[in-house]
Amino acid sequence: MTDYKELIDAETWAFIEKTNSYYPPDTIDYTIEQQRGVYDRMCREFFAGYPARVAAETTAIETSGHAIPVRIYQKGGEALKALVLYFHGGGFILGGLDSHDDVCAELCGRTGYAVVSVDYRLAPEHRHPAAFDDAMAAFHWVVPHFKVPILLVGDSAGGNLAAAVAHATRAHPHRAVGQLLIYPGLGGDQSKGSYVKHAEAPMLTMRDLIFYKNIRTGGEGRIGDPTIAPLLDRDFANLPPTVIITAECDPLSSDGEAYRDRILAAGGKAVWREEEGLVHGYLRARHTVKRARESFARIAEAVGQLGRSEWAY
């Protein structure tokens, strides 16, 4: 068993305990409706507000079958230079525009870029590929509407969607200029690496991951489908410059390393950073935990660099 008392510092433990007080580790045993209620309450408790001069507007993308709610963040006094298309985490069953509201506002505030947060459809009401289809629809909507460089950014399940969109749109004439994935689940080999070492990590366990996967797919295997697991793609060429940030104490960490290696082997640009002593979901700790605060600063800086087509790695 991994000794988390040695790996995780006191500040991070305080964050874990606060999270567990709102979102207990056994929450996946609740009904989906109950899980969403618990998750939404937890997100409200961690809400940190908006930075100065950042404003948001909620609207919707109209598709042939349904509307996709989106929230657009912009910083007053800033010329529009790039846009972050953001996909939230939540295991494909939780979250929405409000769960990551302040994260998106802070990315906008720190970079000056517009941010469009996508309220993609959730399982089990809408199984795969519903979320992916909505993510693709959002990409095809922002390109003509904003006419600036597009960045694909997401955390956890949202990191999976961002990468899946990057793979699917790499031949688009206005493909993304970069992608930044925060502790993403990319469909790596669960028999080794962090999947084994951190199978019982605080905040996310292998039991959780199996539950989320089965809900998302309805139990279907979908072997070799890169729209559900980007690491299953056979082609990693021509992807946009990629930054992957993972947490050390997280079963998903090895996915970041594997994804970086595949892109580099195909001749692309990619960097992976594992954040020491941090846990899945640490974005919510960015104002209370020094390690998380420093990581979020690195994330914002990387987004800024990617939007300017700078590669400083």
GROMACS .gro file of C-alpha atoms in nm:
model
  313
    1MET     CA    1   0.000   0.000   0.000
    2THR     CA    2   0.119   0.350  -0.081
    3ASP     CA    3   0.200   0.556   0.228
    4TYR     CA    4   0.011   0.879   0.162
    5LYS     CA    5   0.110   1.019   0.501
    6GLU     CA    6   0.458   1.059   0.355
    7LEU     CA    7   0.355   1.187   0.010
    8ILE     CA    8   0.082   1.435   0.103
    9ASP     CA    9   0.148   1.746   0.311
   10ALA     CA   10  -0.072   1.892   0.586
   11GLU     CA   11  -0.232   2.159   0.365
   12THR     CA   12  -0.339   1.900   0.109
   13TRP     CA   13  -0.474   1.670   0.382
   14ALA     CA   14  -0.684   1.959   0.509
   15PHE     CA   15  -0.823   2.003   0.157
   16ILE     CA   16  -0.897   1.630   0.131
   17GLU     CA   17  -1.077   1.632   0.466
   18LYS     CA   18  -1.282   1.937   0.372
   19THR     CA   19  -1.376   1.776   0.040
   20ASN     CA   20  -1.475   1.451   0.210
   21SER     CA   21  -1.694   1.643   0.455
   22TYR     CA   22  -1.908   1.754   0.160
   23TYR     CA   23  -1.845   1.470  -0.082
   24PRO     CA   24  -1.784   1.146   0.113
   25PRO     CA   25  -1.568   0.873  -0.046
   26ASP     CA   26  -1.871   0.642  -0.072
   27THR     CA   27  -2.075   0.890  -0.276
   28ILE     CA   28  -2.067   0.660  -0.582
   29ASP     CA   29  -2.299   0.429  -0.384
   30TYR     CA   30  -2.569   0.699  -0.392
   31THR     CA   31  -2.819   0.743  -0.673
   32ILE     CA   32  -2.704   0.957  -0.967
   33GLU     CA   33  -2.941   1.233  -0.861
   34GLN     CA   34  -2.802   1.226  -0.506
   35GLN     CA   35  -2.444   1.226  -0.635
   36ARG     CA   36  -2.514   1.536  -0.841
   37GLY     CA   37  -2.666   1.713  -0.545
   38VAL     CA   38  -2.367   1.632  -0.324
   39TYR     CA   39  -2.119   1.733  -0.595
   40ASP     CA   40  -2.293   2.061  -0.673
   41ARG     CA   41  -2.303   2.154  -0.304
   42MET     CA   42  -1.933   2.076  -0.268
   43CYS     CA   43  -1.849   2.294  -0.568
   44ARG     CA   44  -2.049   2.582  -0.418
   45GLU     CA   45  -1.854   2.551  -0.095
   46PHE     CA   46  -1.525   2.591  -0.284
   47PHE     CA   47  -1.646   2.873  -0.512
   48ALA     CA   48  -1.385   3.152  -0.510
   49GLY     CA   49  -1.560   3.423  -0.712
   50TYR     CA   50  -1.449   3.608  -1.025
   51PRO     CA   51  -1.132   3.814  -1.076
   52ALA     CA   52  -1.166   4.185  -1.145
   53ARG     CA   53  -1.299   4.283  -1.489
   54VAL     CA   54  -1.409   3.929  -1.580
   55ALA     CA   55  -1.772   3.893  -1.683
   56ALA     CA   56  -1.965   3.594  -1.811
   57GLU     CA   57  -2.265   3.540  -2.035
   58THR     CA   58  -2.461   3.216  -2.054
   59THR     CA   59  -2.608   3.119  -2.389
   60ALA     CA   60  -2.657   2.801  -2.593
   61ILE     CA   61  -2.541   2.635  -2.911
   62GLU     CA   62  -2.840   2.521  -3.114
   63THR     CA   63  -2.795   2.184  -3.282
   64SER     CA   64  -3.044   1.986  -3.489
   65GLY     CA   65  -3.149   1.778  -3.190
   66HIS     CA   66  -3.086   1.985  -2.876
   67ALA     CA   67  -2.930   2.298  -2.730
   68ILE     CA   68  -2.586   2.287  -2.563
   69PRO     CA   69  -2.556   2.547  -2.285
   70VAL     CA   70  -2.226   2.738  -2.281
   71ARG     CA   71  -2.087   3.016  -2.065
   72ILE     CA   72  -1.861   3.274  -2.227
   73TYR     CA   73  -1.606   3.458  -2.009
   74GLN     CA   74  -1.432   3.773  -2.125
   75LYS     CA   75  -1.203   4.023  -1.956
   76GLY     CA   76  -1.291   4.388  -1.991
   77GLY     CA   77  -1.031   4.603  -2.161
   78GLU     CA   78  -0.856   4.307  -2.327
   79ALA     CA   79  -0.844   4.262  -2.705
   80LEU     CA   80  -0.956   3.913  -2.804
   81LYS     CA   81  -0.636   3.723  -2.888
   82ALA     CA   82  -0.728   3.360  -2.824
   83LEU     CA   83  -1.008   3.142  -2.688
   84VAL     CA   84  -1.005   2.856  -2.440
   85LEU     CA   85  -1.267   2.590  -2.508
   86TYR     CA   86  -1.309   2.436  -2.161
   87PHE     CA   87  -1.457   2.097  -2.075
   88HIS     CA   88  -1.531   2.034  -1.706
   89GLY     CA   89  -1.459   1.723  -1.504
   90GLY     CA   90  -1.705   1.507  -1.313
   91GLY     CA   91  -1.674   1.150  -1.437
   92PHE     CA   92  -1.910   1.220  -1.729
   93ILE     CA   93  -2.203   1.211  -1.486
   94LEU     CA   94  -2.149   1.523  -1.271
   95GLY     CA   95  -2.085   1.892  -1.308
   96GLY     CA   96  -2.182   2.168  -1.547
   97LEU     CA   97  -2.142   2.539  -1.600
   98ASP     CA   98  -2.151   2.619  -1.228
   99SER     CA   99  -1.916   2.345  -1.102
  100HIS     CA  100  -1.612   2.500  -1.273
  101ASP     CA  101  -1.739   2.856  -1.298
  102ASP     CA  102  -1.465   3.021  -1.094
  103VAL     CA  103  -1.188   2.809  -1.254
  104CYS     CA  104  -1.292   2.931  -1.598
  105ALA     CA  105  -1.324   3.290  -1.475
  106GLU     CA  106  -0.972   3.276  -1.329
  107LEU     CA  107  -0.825   3.132  -1.648
  108CYS     CA  108  -0.984   3.421  -1.833
  109GLY     CA  109  -0.854   3.671  -1.578
  110ARG     CA  110  -0.498   3.539  -1.578
  111THR     CA  111  -0.459   3.500  -1.955
  112GLY     CA  112  -0.691   3.768  -2.092
  113TYR     CA  113  -0.828   3.504  -2.330
  114ALA     CA  114  -1.197   3.439  -2.377
  115VAL     CA  115  -1.311   3.113  -2.220
  116VAL     CA  116  -1.611   2.911  -2.340
  117SER     CA  117  -1.725   2.648  -2.090
  118VAL     CA  118  -1.935   2.367  -2.237
  119ASP     CA  119  -2.227   2.205  -2.055
  120TYR     CA  120  -2.210   1.877  -2.248
  121ARG     CA  121  -2.471   1.607  -2.196
  122LEU     CA  122  -2.413   1.368  -1.907
  123ALA     CA  123  -2.453   0.994  -1.857
  124PRO     CA  124  -2.648   0.783  -1.782
  125GLU     CA  125  -2.924   0.981  -1.952
  126HIS     CA  126  -2.692   1.042  -2.245
  127ARG     CA  127  -2.424   0.777  -2.291
  128HIS     CA  128  -2.117   0.792  -2.509
  129PRO     CA  129  -2.078   0.944  -2.764
  130ALA     CA  130  -2.318   1.218  -2.648
  131ALA     CA  131  -2.058   1.416  -2.451
  132PHE     CA  132  -1.805   1.380  -2.733
  133ASP     CA  133  -2.061   1.489  -2.991
  134ASP     CA  134  -2.138   1.801  -2.786
  135ALA     CA  135  -1.769   1.877  -2.747
  136MET     CA  136  -1.726   1.852  -3.123
  137ALA     CA  137  -2.028   2.072  -3.182
  138ALA     CA  138  -1.881   2.333  -2.947
  139PHE     CA  139  -1.552   2.331  -3.139
  140HIS     CA  140  -1.727   2.380  -3.472
  141TRP     CA  141  -1.933   2.663  -3.317
  142VAL     CA  142  -1.649   2.864  -3.164
  143VAL     CA  143  -1.425   2.857  -3.473
  144PRO     CA  144  -1.645   3.080  -3.695
  145HIS     CA  145  -1.793   3.280  -3.406
  146PHE     CA  146  -1.464   3.404  -3.260
  147LYS     CA  147  -1.208   3.372  -3.542
  148VAL     CA  148  -0.911   3.359  -3.306
  149PRO     CA  149  -0.671   3.077  -3.210
  150ILE     CA  150  -0.850   2.801  -3.018
  151LEU     CA  151  -0.710   2.614  -2.719
  152LEU     CA  152  -0.861   2.289  -2.593
  153VAL     CA  153  -0.851   2.265  -2.213
  154GLY     CA  154  -1.019   2.028  -1.969
  155ASP     CA  155  -0.979   1.857  -1.634
  156SER     CA  156  -1.039   1.489  -1.558
  157ALA     CA  157  -1.329   1.374  -1.779
  158GLY     CA  158  -1.302   1.709  -1.953
  159GLY     CA  159  -0.937   1.639  -2.030
  160ASN     CA  160  -1.051   1.322  -2.203
  161LEU     CA  161  -1.295   1.524  -2.415
  162ALA     CA  162  -1.038   1.791  -2.499
  163ALA     CA  163  -0.793   1.527  -2.623
  164ALA     CA  164  -1.063   1.343  -2.817
  165VAL     CA  165  -1.156   1.667  -2.994
  166ALA     CA  166  -0.788   1.738  -3.067
  167HIS     CA  167  -0.757   1.397  -3.236
  168ALA     CA  168  -1.078   1.434  -3.431
  169THR     CA  169  -1.008   1.788  -3.557
  170ARG     CA  170  -0.634   1.774  -3.630
  171ALA     CA  171  -0.700   1.806  -4.005
  172HIS     CA  172  -0.942   2.098  -3.962
  173PRO     CA  173  -0.819   2.417  -4.134
  174HIS     CA  174  -0.858   2.598  -3.801
  175ARG     CA  175  -0.744   2.319  -3.572
  176ALA     CA  176  -0.655   2.400  -3.213
  177VAL     CA  177  -0.321   2.573  -3.160
  178GLY     CA  178  -0.268   2.377  -2.838
  179GLN     CA  179  -0.425   2.156  -2.576
  180LEU     CA  180  -0.377   2.150  -2.200
  181LEU     CA  181  -0.504   1.849  -2.010
  182ILE     CA  182  -0.538   1.854  -1.630
  183TYR     CA  183  -0.529   1.510  -1.462
  184PRO     CA  184  -0.708   1.356  -1.763
  185GLY     CA  185  -0.838   1.003  -1.800
  186LEU     CA  186  -0.717   0.892  -2.143
  187GLY     CA  187  -0.779   0.518  -2.134
  188GLY     CA  188  -0.435   0.390  -2.034
  189ASP     CA  189  -0.324   0.042  -1.929
  190GLN     CA  190  -0.488  -0.026  -1.593
  191SER     CA  191  -0.260  -0.318  -1.513
  192LYS     CA  192   0.044  -0.108  -1.429
  193GLY     CA  193   0.184   0.226  -1.320
  194SER     CA  194  -0.029   0.465  -1.122
  195TYR     CA  195  -0.339   0.253  -1.179
  196VAL     CA  196  -0.180  -0.004  -0.947
  197LYS     CA  197   0.032   0.217  -0.722
  198HIS     CA  198  -0.249   0.465  -0.655
  199ALA     CA  199  -0.552   0.239  -0.690
  200GLU     CA  200  -0.671   0.353  -0.345
  201ALA     CA  201  -0.564   0.716  -0.362
  202PRO     CA  202  -0.754   0.982  -0.170
  203MET     CA  203  -1.013   1.163  -0.386
  204LEU     CA  204  -1.018   0.904  -0.668
  205THR     CA  205  -0.988   0.525  -0.666
  206MET     CA  206  -0.997   0.249  -0.924
  207ARG     CA  207  -1.344   0.160  -0.799
  208ASP     CA  208  -1.455   0.512  -0.888
  209LEU     CA  209  -1.298   0.492  -1.234
  210ILE     CA  210  -1.465   0.160  -1.316
  211PHE     CA  211  -1.800   0.298  -1.201
  212TYR     CA  212  -1.770   0.611  -1.416
  213LYS     CA  213  -1.660   0.413  -1.723
  214ASN     CA  214  -1.950   0.170  -1.696
  215ILE     CA  215  -2.202   0.451  -1.653
  216ARG     CA  216  -2.060   0.642  -1.949
  217THR     CA  217  -2.069   0.345  -2.187
  218GLY     CA  218  -2.352   0.140  -2.045
  219GLY     CA  219  -2.097  -0.137  -1.990
  220GLU     CA  220  -1.998  -0.162  -2.357
  221GLY     CA  221  -1.630  -0.228  -2.422
  222ARG     CA  222  -1.580  -0.007  -2.731
  223ILE     CA  223  -1.235  -0.151  -2.791
  224GLY     CA  224  -1.010   0.073  -2.995
  225ASP     CA  225  -1.240   0.378  -2.993
  226PRO     CA  226  -1.025   0.693  -2.956
  227THR     CA  227  -1.335   0.908  -2.903
  228ILE     CA  228  -1.375   0.739  -2.566
  229ALA     CA  229  -1.006   0.669  -2.491
  230PRO     CA  230  -0.759   0.885  -2.688
  231LEU     CA  231  -0.467   0.659  -2.593
  232LEU     CA  232  -0.632   0.390  -2.808
  233ASP     CA  233  -0.579   0.595  -3.124
  234ARG     CA  234  -0.336   0.442  -3.371
  235ASP     CA  235  -0.216   0.778  -3.498
  236PHE     CA  236  -0.060   1.048  -3.276
  237ALA     CA  237   0.083   1.259  -3.558
  238ASN     CA  238  -0.017   1.620  -3.625
  239LEU     CA  239  -0.170   1.682  -3.284
  240PRO     CA  240  -0.144   2.037  -3.148
  241PRO     CA  241   0.132   2.121  -2.897
  242THR     CA  242   0.026   1.950  -2.576
  243VAL     CA  243   0.078   2.012  -2.205
  244ILE     CA  244  -0.042   1.745  -1.961
  245ILE     CA  245  -0.052   1.817  -1.587
  246THR     CA  246  -0.122   1.528  -1.349
  247ALA     CA  247  -0.135   1.471  -0.975
  248GLU     CA  248   0.116   1.231  -0.822
  249CYS     CA  249  -0.140   1.067  -0.591
  250ASP     CA  250  -0.392   0.979  -0.861
  251PRO     CA  251  -0.453   0.651  -1.047
  252LEU     CA  252  -0.473   0.850  -1.372
  253SER     CA  253  -0.122   0.996  -1.352
  254SER     CA  254   0.036   0.738  -1.583
  255ASP     CA  255  -0.199   0.840  -1.863
  256GLY     CA  256  -0.021   1.174  -1.882
  257GLU     CA  257   0.318   1.012  -1.924
  258ALA     CA  258   0.191   0.761  -2.182
  259TYR     CA  259   0.014   1.030  -2.384
  260ARG     CA  260   0.323   1.252  -2.389
  261ASP     CA  261   0.537   0.961  -2.505
  262ARG     CA  262   0.299   0.873  -2.791
  263ILE     CA  263   0.297   1.230  -2.920
  264LEU     CA  264   0.675   1.264  -2.898
  265ALA     CA  265   0.723   0.931  -3.076
  266ALA     CA  266   0.504   1.064  -3.359
  267GLY     CA  267   0.721   1.374  -3.391
  268GLY     CA  268   0.493   1.614  -3.206
  269LYS     CA  269   0.540   1.855  -2.918
  270ALA     CA  270   0.429   1.744  -2.574
  271VAL     CA  271   0.531   1.787  -2.213
  272TRP     CA  272   0.405   1.606  -1.904
  273ARG     CA  273   0.439   1.735  -1.549
  274GLU     CA  274   0.341   1.531  -1.245
  275GLU     CA  275   0.258   1.757  -0.951
  276GLU     CA  276   0.427   1.622  -0.640
  277GLY     CA  277   0.202   1.526  -0.349
  278LEU     CA  278  -0.120   1.646  -0.510
  279VAL     CA  279  -0.445   1.456  -0.558
  280HIS     CA  280  -0.716   1.436  -0.819
  281GLY     CA  281  -0.942   1.740  -0.809
  282TYR     CA  282  -0.678   1.973  -0.666
  283LEU     CA  283  -0.795   2.265  -0.881
  284ARG     CA  284  -1.041   2.338  -0.601
  285ALA     CA  285  -0.742   2.372  -0.364
  286ARG     CA  286  -0.570   2.643  -0.568
  287HIS     CA  287  -0.642   2.912  -0.306
  288THR     CA  288  -0.565   2.710   0.007
  289VAL     CA  289  -0.280   2.470  -0.080
  290LYS     CA  290   0.061   2.607  -0.182
  291ARG     CA  291   0.137   2.321  -0.421
  292ALA     CA  292  -0.202   2.360  -0.590
  293ARG     CA  293  -0.163   2.738  -0.610
  294GLU     CA  294   0.174   2.700  -0.781
  295SER     CA  295   0.036   2.436  -1.017
  296PHE     CA  296  -0.257   2.656  -1.120
  297ALA     CA  297  -0.013   2.938  -1.192
  298ARG     CA  298   0.182   2.701  -1.418
  299ILE     CA  299  -0.140   2.595  -1.588
  300ALA     CA  300  -0.240   2.954  -1.660
  301GLU     CA  301   0.109   3.037  -1.785
  302ALA     CA  302   0.106   2.735  -2.016
  303VAL     CA  303  -0.236   2.832  -2.153
  304GLY     CA  304  -0.102   3.180  -2.219
  305GLN     CA  305   0.202   3.047  -2.401
  306LEU     CA  306   0.004   2.800  -2.611
  307GLY     CA  307  -0.237   3.076  -2.713
  308ARG     CA  308   0.057   3.284  -2.832
  309SER     CA  309   0.200   2.982  -3.016
  310GLU     CA  310   0.504   2.987  -2.791
  311TRP     CA  311   0.670   2.659  -2.693
  312ALA     CA  312   0.893   2.709  -2.392
  313TYR     CA  313   0.942   2.346  -2.292
   0.00000   0.00000   0.00000
